[in-house]
Short mmCIF file of C-alpha atoms in Angstrom, two decimals:
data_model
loop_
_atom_site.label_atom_id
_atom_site.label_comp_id
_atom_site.label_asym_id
_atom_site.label_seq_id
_atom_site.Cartn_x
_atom_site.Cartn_y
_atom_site.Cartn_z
CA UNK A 1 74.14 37.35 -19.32
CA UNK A 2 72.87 40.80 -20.26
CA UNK A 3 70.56 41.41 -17.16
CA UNK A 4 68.90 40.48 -14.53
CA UNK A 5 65.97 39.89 -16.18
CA UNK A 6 67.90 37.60 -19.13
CA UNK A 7 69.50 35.36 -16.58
CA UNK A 8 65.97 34.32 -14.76
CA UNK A 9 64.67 33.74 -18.30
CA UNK A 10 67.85 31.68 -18.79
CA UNK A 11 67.53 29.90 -15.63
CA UNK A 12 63.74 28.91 -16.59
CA UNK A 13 64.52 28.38 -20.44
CA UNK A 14 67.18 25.41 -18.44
CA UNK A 15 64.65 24.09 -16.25
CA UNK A 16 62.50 23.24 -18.99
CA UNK A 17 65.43 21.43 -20.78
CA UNK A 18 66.67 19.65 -17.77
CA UNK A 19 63.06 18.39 -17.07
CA UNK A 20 62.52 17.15 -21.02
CA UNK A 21 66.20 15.49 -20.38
CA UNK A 22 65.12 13.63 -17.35
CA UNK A 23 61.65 13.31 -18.82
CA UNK A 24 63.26 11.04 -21.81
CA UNK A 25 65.58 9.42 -19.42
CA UNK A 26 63.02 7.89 -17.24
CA UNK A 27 61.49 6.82 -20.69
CA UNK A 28 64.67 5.45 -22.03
CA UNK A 29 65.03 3.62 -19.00
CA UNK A 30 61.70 2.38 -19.51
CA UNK A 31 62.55 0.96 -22.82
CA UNK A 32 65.33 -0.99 -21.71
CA UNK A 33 63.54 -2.75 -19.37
CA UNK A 34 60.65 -3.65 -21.43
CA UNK A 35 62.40 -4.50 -24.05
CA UNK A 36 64.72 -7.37 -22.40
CA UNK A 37 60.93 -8.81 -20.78
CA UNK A 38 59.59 -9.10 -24.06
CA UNK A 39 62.79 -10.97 -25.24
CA UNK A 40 62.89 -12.90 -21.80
CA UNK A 41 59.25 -14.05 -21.75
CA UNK A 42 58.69 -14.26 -25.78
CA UNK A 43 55.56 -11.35 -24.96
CA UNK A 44 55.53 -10.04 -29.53
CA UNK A 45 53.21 -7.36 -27.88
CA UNK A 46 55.28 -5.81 -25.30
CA UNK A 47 58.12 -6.01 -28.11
CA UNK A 48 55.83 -4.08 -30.70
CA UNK A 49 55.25 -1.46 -27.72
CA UNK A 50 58.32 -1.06 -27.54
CA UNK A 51 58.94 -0.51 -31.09
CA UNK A 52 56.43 2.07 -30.97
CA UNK A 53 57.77 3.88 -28.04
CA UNK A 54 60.54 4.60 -29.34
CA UNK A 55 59.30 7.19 -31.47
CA UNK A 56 58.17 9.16 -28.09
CA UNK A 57 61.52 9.42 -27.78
CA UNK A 58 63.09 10.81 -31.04
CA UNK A 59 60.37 13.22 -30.72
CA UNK A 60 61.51 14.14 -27.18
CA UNK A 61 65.00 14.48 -29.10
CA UNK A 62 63.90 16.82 -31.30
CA UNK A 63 62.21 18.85 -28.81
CA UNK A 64 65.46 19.60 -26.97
CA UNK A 65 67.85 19.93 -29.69
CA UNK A 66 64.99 22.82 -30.96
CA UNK A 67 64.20 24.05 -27.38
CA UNK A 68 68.44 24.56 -26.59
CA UNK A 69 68.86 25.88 -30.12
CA UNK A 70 66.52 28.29 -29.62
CA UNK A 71 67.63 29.15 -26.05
CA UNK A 72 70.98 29.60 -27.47
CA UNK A 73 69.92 32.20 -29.97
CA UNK A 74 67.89 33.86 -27.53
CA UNK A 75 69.65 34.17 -24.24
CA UNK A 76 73.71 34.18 -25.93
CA UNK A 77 74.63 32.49 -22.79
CA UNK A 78 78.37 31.79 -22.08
CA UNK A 79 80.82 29.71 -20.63
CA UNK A 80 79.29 27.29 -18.21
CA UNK A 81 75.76 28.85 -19.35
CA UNK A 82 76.37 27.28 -22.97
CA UNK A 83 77.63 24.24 -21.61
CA UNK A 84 74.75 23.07 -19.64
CA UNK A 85 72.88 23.56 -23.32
CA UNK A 86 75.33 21.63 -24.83
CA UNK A 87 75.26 19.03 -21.88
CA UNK A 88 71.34 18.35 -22.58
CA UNK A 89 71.69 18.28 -26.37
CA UNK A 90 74.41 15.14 -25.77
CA UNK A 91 72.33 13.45 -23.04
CA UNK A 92 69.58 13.63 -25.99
CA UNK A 93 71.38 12.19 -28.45
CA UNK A 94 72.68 9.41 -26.20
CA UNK A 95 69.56 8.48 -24.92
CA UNK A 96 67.99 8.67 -28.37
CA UNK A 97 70.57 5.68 -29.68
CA UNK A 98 69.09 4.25 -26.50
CA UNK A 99 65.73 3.90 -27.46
CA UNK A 100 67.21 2.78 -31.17
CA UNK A 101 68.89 -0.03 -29.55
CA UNK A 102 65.82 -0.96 -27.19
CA UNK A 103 63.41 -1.28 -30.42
CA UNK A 104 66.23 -3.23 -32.26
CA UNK A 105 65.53 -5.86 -29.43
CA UNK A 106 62.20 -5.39 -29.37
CA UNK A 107 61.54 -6.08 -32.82
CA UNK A 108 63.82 -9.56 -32.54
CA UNK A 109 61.17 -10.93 -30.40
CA UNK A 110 59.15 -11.93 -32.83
CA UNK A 111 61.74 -13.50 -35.19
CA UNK A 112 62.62 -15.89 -32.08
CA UNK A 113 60.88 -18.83 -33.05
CA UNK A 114 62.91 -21.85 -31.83
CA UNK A 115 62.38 -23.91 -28.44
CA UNK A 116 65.37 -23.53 -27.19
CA UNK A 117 65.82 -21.43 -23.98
CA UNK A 118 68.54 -22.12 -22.02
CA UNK A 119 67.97 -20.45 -18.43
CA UNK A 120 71.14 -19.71 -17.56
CA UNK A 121 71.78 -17.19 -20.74
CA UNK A 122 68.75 -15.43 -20.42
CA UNK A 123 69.84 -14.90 -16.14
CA UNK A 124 72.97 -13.79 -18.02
CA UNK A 125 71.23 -10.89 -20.21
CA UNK A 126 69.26 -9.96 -17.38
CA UNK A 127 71.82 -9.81 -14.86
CA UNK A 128 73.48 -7.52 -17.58
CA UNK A 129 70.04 -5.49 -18.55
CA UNK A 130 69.84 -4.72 -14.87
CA UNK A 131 73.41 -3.56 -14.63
CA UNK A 132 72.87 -1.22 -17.53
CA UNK A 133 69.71 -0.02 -16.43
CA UNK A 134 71.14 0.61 -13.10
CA UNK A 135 74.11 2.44 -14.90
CA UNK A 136 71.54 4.68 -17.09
CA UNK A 137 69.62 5.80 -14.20
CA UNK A 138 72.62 6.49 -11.64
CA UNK A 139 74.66 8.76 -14.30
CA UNK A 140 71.30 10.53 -15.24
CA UNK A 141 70.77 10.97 -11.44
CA UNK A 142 74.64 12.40 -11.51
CA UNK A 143 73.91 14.53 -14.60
CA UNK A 144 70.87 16.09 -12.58
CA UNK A 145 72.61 16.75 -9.26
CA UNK A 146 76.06 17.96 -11.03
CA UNK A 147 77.41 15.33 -9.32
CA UNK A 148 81.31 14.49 -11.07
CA UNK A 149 82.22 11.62 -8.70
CA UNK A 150 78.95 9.72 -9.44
CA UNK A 151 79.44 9.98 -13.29
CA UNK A 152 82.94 8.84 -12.56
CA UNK A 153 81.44 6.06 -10.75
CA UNK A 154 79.34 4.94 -13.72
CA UNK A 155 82.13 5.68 -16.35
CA UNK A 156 84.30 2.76 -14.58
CA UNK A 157 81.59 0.59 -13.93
CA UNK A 158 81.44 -0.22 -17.49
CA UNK A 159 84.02 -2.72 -17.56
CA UNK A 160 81.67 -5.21 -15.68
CA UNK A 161 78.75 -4.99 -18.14
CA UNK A 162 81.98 -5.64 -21.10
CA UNK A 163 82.80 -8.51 -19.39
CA UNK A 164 79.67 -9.69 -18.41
CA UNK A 165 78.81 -9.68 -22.48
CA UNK A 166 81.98 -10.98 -23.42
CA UNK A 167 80.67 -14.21 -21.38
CA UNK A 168 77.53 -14.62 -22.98
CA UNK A 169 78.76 -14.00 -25.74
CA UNK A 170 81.70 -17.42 -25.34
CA UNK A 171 78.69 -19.47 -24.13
CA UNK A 172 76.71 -18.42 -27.13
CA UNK A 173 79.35 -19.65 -29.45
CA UNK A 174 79.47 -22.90 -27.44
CA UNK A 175 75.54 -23.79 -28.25
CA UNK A 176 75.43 -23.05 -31.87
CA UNK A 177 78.83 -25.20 -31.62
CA UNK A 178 76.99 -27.98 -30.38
CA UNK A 179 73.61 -27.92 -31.97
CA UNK A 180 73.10 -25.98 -35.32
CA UNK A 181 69.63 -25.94 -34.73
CA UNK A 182 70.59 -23.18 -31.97
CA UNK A 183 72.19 -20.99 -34.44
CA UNK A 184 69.99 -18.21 -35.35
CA UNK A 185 68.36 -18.08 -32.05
CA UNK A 186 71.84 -17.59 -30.60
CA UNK A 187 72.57 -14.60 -33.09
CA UNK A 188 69.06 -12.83 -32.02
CA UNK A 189 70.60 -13.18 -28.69
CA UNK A 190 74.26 -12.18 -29.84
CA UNK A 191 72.80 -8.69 -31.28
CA UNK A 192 70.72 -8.07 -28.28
CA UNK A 193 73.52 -8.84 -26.14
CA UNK A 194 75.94 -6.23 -27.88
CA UNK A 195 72.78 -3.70 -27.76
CA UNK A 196 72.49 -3.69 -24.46
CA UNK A 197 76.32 -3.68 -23.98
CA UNK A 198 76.25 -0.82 -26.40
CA UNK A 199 73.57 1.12 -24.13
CA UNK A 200 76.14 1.13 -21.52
CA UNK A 201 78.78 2.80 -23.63
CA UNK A 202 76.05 5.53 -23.88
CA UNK A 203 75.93 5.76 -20.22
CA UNK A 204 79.80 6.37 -20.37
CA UNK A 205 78.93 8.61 -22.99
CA UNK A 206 77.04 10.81 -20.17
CA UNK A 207 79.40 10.10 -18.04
CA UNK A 208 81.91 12.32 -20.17
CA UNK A 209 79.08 14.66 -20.59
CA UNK A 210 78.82 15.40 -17.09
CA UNK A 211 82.29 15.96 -16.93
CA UNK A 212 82.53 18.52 -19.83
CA UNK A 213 79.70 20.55 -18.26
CA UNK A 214 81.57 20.22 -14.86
CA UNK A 215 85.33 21.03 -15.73
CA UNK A 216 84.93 22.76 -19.17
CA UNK A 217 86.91 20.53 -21.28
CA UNK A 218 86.43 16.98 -22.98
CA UNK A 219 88.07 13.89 -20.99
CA UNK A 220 91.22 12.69 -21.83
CA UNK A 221 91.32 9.63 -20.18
CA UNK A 222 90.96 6.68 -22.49
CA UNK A 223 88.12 3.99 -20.84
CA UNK A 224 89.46 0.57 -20.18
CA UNK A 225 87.41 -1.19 -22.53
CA UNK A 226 86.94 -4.30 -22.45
CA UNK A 227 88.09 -5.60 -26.19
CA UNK A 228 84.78 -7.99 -27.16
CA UNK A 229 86.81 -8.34 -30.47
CA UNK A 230 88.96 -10.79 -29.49
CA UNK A 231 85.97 -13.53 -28.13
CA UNK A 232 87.02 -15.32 -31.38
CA UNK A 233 90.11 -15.91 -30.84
CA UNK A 234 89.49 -18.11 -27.37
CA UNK A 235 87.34 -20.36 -29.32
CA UNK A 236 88.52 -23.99 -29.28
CA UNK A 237 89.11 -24.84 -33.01
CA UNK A 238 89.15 -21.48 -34.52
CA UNK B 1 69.61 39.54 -38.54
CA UNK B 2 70.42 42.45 -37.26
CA UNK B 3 72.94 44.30 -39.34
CA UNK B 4 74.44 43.86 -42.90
CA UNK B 5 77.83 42.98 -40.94
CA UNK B 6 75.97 40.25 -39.07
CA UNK B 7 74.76 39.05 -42.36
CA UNK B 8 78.42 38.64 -43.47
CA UNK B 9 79.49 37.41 -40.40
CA UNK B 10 77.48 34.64 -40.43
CA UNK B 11 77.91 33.71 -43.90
CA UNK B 12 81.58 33.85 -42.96
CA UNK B 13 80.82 31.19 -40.51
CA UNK B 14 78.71 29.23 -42.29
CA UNK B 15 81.01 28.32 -44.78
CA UNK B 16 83.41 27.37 -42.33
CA UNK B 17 81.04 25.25 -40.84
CA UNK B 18 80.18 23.65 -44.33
CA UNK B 19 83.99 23.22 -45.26
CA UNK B 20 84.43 21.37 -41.72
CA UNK B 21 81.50 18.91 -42.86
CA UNK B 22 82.70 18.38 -45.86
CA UNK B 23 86.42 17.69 -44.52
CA UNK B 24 84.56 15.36 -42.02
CA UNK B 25 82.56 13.32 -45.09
CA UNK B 26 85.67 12.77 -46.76
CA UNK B 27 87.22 11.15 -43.67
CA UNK B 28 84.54 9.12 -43.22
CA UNK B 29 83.90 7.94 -46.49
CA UNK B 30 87.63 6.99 -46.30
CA UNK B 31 87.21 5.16 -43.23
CA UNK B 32 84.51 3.16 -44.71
CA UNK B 33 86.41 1.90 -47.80
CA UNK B 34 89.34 1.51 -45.65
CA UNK B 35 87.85 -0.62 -42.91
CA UNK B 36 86.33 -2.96 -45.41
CA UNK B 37 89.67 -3.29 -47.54
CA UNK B 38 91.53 -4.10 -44.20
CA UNK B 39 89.01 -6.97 -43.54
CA UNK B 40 88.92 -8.28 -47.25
CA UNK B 41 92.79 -8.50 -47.37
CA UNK B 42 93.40 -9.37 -43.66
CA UNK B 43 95.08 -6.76 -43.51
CA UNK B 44 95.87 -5.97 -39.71
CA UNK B 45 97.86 -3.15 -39.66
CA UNK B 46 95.51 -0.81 -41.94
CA UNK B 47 92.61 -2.39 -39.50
CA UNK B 48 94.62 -0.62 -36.95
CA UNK B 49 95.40 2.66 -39.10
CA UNK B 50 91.42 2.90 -39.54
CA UNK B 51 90.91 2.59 -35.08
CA UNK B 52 93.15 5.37 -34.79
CA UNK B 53 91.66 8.01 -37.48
CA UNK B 54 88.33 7.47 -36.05
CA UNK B 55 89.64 9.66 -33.51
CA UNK B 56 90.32 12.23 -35.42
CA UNK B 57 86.65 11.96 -36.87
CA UNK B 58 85.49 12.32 -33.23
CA UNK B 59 87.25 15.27 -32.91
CA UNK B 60 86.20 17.24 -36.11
CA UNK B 61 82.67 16.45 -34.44
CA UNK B 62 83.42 18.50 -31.49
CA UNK B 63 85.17 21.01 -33.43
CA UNK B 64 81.76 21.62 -35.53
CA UNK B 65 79.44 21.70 -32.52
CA UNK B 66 81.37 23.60 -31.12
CA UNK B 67 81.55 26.28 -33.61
CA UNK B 68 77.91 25.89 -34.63
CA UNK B 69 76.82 26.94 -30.75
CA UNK B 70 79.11 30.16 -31.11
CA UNK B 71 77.49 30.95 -34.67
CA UNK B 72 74.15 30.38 -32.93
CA UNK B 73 74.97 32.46 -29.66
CA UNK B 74 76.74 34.75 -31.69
CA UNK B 75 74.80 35.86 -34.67
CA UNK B 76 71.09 34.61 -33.43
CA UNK B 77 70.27 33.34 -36.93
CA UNK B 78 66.21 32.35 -37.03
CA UNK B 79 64.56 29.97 -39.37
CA UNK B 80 66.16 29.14 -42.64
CA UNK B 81 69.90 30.37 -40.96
CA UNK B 82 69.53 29.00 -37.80
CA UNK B 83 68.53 24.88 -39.78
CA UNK B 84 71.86 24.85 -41.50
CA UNK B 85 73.60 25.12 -38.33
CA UNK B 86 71.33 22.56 -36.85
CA UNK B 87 71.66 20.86 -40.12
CA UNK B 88 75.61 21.25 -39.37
CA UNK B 89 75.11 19.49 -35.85
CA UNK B 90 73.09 16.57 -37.71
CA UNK B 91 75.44 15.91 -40.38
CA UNK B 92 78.65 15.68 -38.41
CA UNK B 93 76.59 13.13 -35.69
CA UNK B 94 75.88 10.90 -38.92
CA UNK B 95 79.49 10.87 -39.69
CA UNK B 96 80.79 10.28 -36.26
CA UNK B 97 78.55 7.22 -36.06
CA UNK B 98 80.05 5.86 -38.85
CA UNK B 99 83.72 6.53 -38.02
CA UNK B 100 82.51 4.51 -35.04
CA UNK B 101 80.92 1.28 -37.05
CA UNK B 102 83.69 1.69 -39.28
CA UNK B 103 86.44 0.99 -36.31
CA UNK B 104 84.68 -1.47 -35.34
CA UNK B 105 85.22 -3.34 -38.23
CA UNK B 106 89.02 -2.37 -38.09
CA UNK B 107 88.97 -3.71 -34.83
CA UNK B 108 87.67 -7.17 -35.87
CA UNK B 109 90.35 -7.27 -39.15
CA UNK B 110 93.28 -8.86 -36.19
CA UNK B 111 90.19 -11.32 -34.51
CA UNK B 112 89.97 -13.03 -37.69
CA UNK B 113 91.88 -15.69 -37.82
CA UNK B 114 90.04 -18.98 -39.86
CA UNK B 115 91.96 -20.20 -43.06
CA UNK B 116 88.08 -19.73 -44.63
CA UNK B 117 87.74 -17.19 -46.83
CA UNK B 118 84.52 -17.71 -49.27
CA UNK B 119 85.05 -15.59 -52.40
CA UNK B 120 81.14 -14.87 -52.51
CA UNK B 121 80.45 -13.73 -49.57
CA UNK B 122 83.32 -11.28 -49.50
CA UNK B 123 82.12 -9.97 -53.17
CA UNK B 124 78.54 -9.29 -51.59
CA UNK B 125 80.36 -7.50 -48.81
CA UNK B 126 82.38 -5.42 -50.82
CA UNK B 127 79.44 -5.04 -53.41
CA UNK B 128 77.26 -3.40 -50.27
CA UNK B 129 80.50 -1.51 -49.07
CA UNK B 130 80.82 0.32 -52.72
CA UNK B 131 76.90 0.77 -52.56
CA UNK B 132 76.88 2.43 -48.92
CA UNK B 133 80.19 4.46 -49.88
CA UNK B 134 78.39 5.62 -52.78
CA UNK B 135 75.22 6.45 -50.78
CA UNK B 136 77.52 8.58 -48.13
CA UNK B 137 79.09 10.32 -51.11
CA UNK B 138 76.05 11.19 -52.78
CA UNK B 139 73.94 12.57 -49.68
CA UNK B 140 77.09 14.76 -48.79
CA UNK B 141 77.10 16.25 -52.58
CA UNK B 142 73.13 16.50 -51.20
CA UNK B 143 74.08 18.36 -48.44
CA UNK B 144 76.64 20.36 -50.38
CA UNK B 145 74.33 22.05 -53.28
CA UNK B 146 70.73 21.77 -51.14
CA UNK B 147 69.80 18.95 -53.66
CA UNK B 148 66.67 17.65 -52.01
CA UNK B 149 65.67 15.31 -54.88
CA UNK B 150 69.02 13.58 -54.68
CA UNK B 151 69.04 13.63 -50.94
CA UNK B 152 65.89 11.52 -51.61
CA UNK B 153 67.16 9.31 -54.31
CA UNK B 154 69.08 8.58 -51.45
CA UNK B 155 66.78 8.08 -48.98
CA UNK B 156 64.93 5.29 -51.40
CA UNK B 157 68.10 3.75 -52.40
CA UNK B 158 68.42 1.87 -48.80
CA UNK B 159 66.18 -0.41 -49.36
CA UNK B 160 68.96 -2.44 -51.98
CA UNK B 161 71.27 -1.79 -48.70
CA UNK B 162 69.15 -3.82 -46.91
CA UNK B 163 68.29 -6.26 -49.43
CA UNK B 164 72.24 -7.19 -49.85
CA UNK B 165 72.73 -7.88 -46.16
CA UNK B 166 70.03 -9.95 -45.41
CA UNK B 167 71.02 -11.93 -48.33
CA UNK B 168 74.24 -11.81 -46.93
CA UNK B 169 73.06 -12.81 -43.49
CA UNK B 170 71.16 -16.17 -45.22
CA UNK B 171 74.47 -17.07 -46.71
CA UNK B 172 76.63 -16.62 -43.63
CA UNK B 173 74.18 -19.00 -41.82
CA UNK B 174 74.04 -21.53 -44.27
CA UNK B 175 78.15 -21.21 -44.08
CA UNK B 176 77.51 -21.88 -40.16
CA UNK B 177 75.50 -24.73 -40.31
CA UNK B 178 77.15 -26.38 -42.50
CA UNK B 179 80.50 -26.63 -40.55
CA UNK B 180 80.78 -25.01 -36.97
CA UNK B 181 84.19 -24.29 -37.59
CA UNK B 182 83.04 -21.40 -39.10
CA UNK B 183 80.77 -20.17 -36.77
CA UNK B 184 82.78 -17.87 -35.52
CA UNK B 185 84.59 -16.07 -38.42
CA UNK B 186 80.72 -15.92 -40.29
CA UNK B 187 80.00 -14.06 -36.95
CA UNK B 188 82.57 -11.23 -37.50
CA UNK B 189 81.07 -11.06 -40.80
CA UNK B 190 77.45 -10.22 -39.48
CA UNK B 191 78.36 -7.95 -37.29
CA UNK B 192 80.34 -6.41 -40.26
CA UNK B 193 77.68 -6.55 -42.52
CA UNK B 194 75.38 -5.07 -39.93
CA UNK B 195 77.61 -2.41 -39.51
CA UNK B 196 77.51 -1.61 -43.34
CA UNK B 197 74.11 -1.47 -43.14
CA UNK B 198 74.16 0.99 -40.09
CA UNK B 199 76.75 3.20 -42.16
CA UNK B 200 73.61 3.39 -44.85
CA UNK B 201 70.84 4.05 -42.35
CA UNK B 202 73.04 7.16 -41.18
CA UNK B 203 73.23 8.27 -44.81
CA UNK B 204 69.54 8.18 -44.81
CA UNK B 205 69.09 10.07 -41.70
CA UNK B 206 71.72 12.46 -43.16
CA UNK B 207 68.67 12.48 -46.15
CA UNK B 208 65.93 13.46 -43.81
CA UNK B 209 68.43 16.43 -42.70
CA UNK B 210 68.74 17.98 -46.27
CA UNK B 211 65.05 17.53 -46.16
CA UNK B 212 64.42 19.51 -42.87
CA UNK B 213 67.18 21.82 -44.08
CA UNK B 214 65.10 23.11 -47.38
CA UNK B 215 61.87 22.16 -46.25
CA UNK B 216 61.45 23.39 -42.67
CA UNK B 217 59.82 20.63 -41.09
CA UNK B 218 60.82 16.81 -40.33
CA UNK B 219 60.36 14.40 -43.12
CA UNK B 220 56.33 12.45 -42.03
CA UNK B 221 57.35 9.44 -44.24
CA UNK B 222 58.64 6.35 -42.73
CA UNK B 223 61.23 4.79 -44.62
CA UNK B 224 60.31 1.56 -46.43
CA UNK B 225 62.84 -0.49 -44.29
CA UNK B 226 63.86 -4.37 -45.04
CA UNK B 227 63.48 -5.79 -42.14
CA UNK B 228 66.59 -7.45 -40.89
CA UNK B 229 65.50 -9.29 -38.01
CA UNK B 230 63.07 -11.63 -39.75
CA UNK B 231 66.07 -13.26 -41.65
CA UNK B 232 65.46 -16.37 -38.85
CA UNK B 233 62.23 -17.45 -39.60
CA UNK B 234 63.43 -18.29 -42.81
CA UNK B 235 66.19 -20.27 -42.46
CA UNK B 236 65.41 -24.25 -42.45
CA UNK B 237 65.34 -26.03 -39.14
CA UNK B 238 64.09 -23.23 -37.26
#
């Protein structure tokens, strides 16, 4: 920082960014939440809102990457200055594939035609939306409060929502086994599953983020995923 | 900027910059080719060989934002400088997206283990492989030379993309109905195909880049997008 007077203009220009993050985040959240009621309860509407939400938040994207770009250029921070720009630019872009993922389901709700609802897979995806939503908010709460063993805390908690997925994904397979006439349904609900398992590996994605801004490097630790790969392989007959 | 020097200097650094994306397209485009060849042939091992260089695709992402924040603090570029580092940024996300849906497929190659292997369907795959590896390609060259109008030939050309694997998807659920034995090998294949058709969507957006690049503003026009999740509501029986 060149002066005094550079470093409160920093510290403001960061502010700004760090309320846009957590601005988006609480949006993002949003749209995870909606968008498994609208596939829970059938509601097209609620689906095409969130469809059209998630344009509020590529725009918020675009705002930060500009806002941090320009703060770059302006202020030449360094070292754990530049970081914390870099930190909101990745928390953007995670929570931007997010929102993508959100109005993927969203826009499924209105392809999902058939009858069939079988309770206990749609307690599964919700026990799992409410896991990931739960993961989303505490590692944006971390990424606020600087807080490393919290993001830690979410990065290992992933596991759970893999497994979780990796179960509804078995019983899945089972219906269209059975019936046919459960087939495409059960894809709808295969893609939305892996969405919303996939919105949790952007909450690891933080996670890491957090961690860069923190220590000053990239992670090296390898997450224990859980390999969803392999569900075929446990199928009876395949 | 400020000097002649700085002038150079940046210049110096933007060609680095460009040569890094340019390194990264190629490995991606690889990737892409090579994940699809490991799943037409079975072929485990390259499946494998594909996981493991998407790391190094990660990598060269890190490398380039990282270098593109130094430029930025560095040299302060404004307006048409400081979009091809942004542009930079953009790009290499793109590609590290599709290293990602490309190990994914790599990862499913050793998951599939049915004796059914339906000549048509894999032609259509590898007909939409050579189509998105040719899209990739061409929106790099884009990139390359500031080509806008072939960044947008591009940008229109998803829409065959698209066409393919919803075709694609109406087969592979026709293939499932008829015998559930193959349910869950056709599976693998949609979430393959899918992936394909996420590798061209990230060619697009690489499109709308070159586009903000030259133009200075974000592209207004929505992309005419076949929509994929309708493919249910046409399939008999549901």
């Amino acid at each position: 920082m060149a002066s005094e007077h550079t470093a409160k203009a920093f510290d403001s220009d960061l502010q700004d960014l760090t309320r846009l993050v957590s601005e988006m985040g609480g949006l993002a959240e949003r749209l995870i939440v909606d968008s498994v009621d609208a596939l829970v309860r059938r509601d097209v509407a609620l689906g095409q809102k969130v469809v059209a939400a998630d344009a509020e938040v590529d725009k918020l994207q675009r705002i930060i990457e500009e806002r941090a770009v320009l703060t770059i250029a302006r202020r030449q921070p360094m070292a754990v200055d530049l970081r914390e720009i870099v930190g909101a630019m990745r928390v953007a872009t995670d929570l931007e594939r997010i929102g993508d993922l959100a109005k993927n389901i969203g826009k499924r709700v209105a392809a999902l035609e058939s009858d069939f609802h079988p309770l206990k897979l749609i307690r599964g995806l919700e026990h799992m939306t409410d896991l990931v939503q739960s993961q989303v908010k505490s590692v944006l709460d971390a990424y606020a409060a600087h807080d490393l063993p919290a993001a830690m805390a979410v990065w290992k908690g992933d596991e759970e929502v893999d497994a979780i997925c990796t179960s509804l994904f078995r019983e899945l397979l089972t219906y269209m086994m059975e019936d046919p006439r459960n087939i495409s349904f059960c894809i709808h609900l295969m893609f939305c599953a892996k969405n919303i398992e996939r919105m949790g590996d952007h909450a690891t994605n933080i996670a890491e983020t957090v961690f860069y801004m923190i220590e000053g490097q990239a992670m090296v630790d390898k997450r224990p995923k859980g390999d969803m790969t392999s569900f075929a392989t446990t199928v009876p007959g395949n």
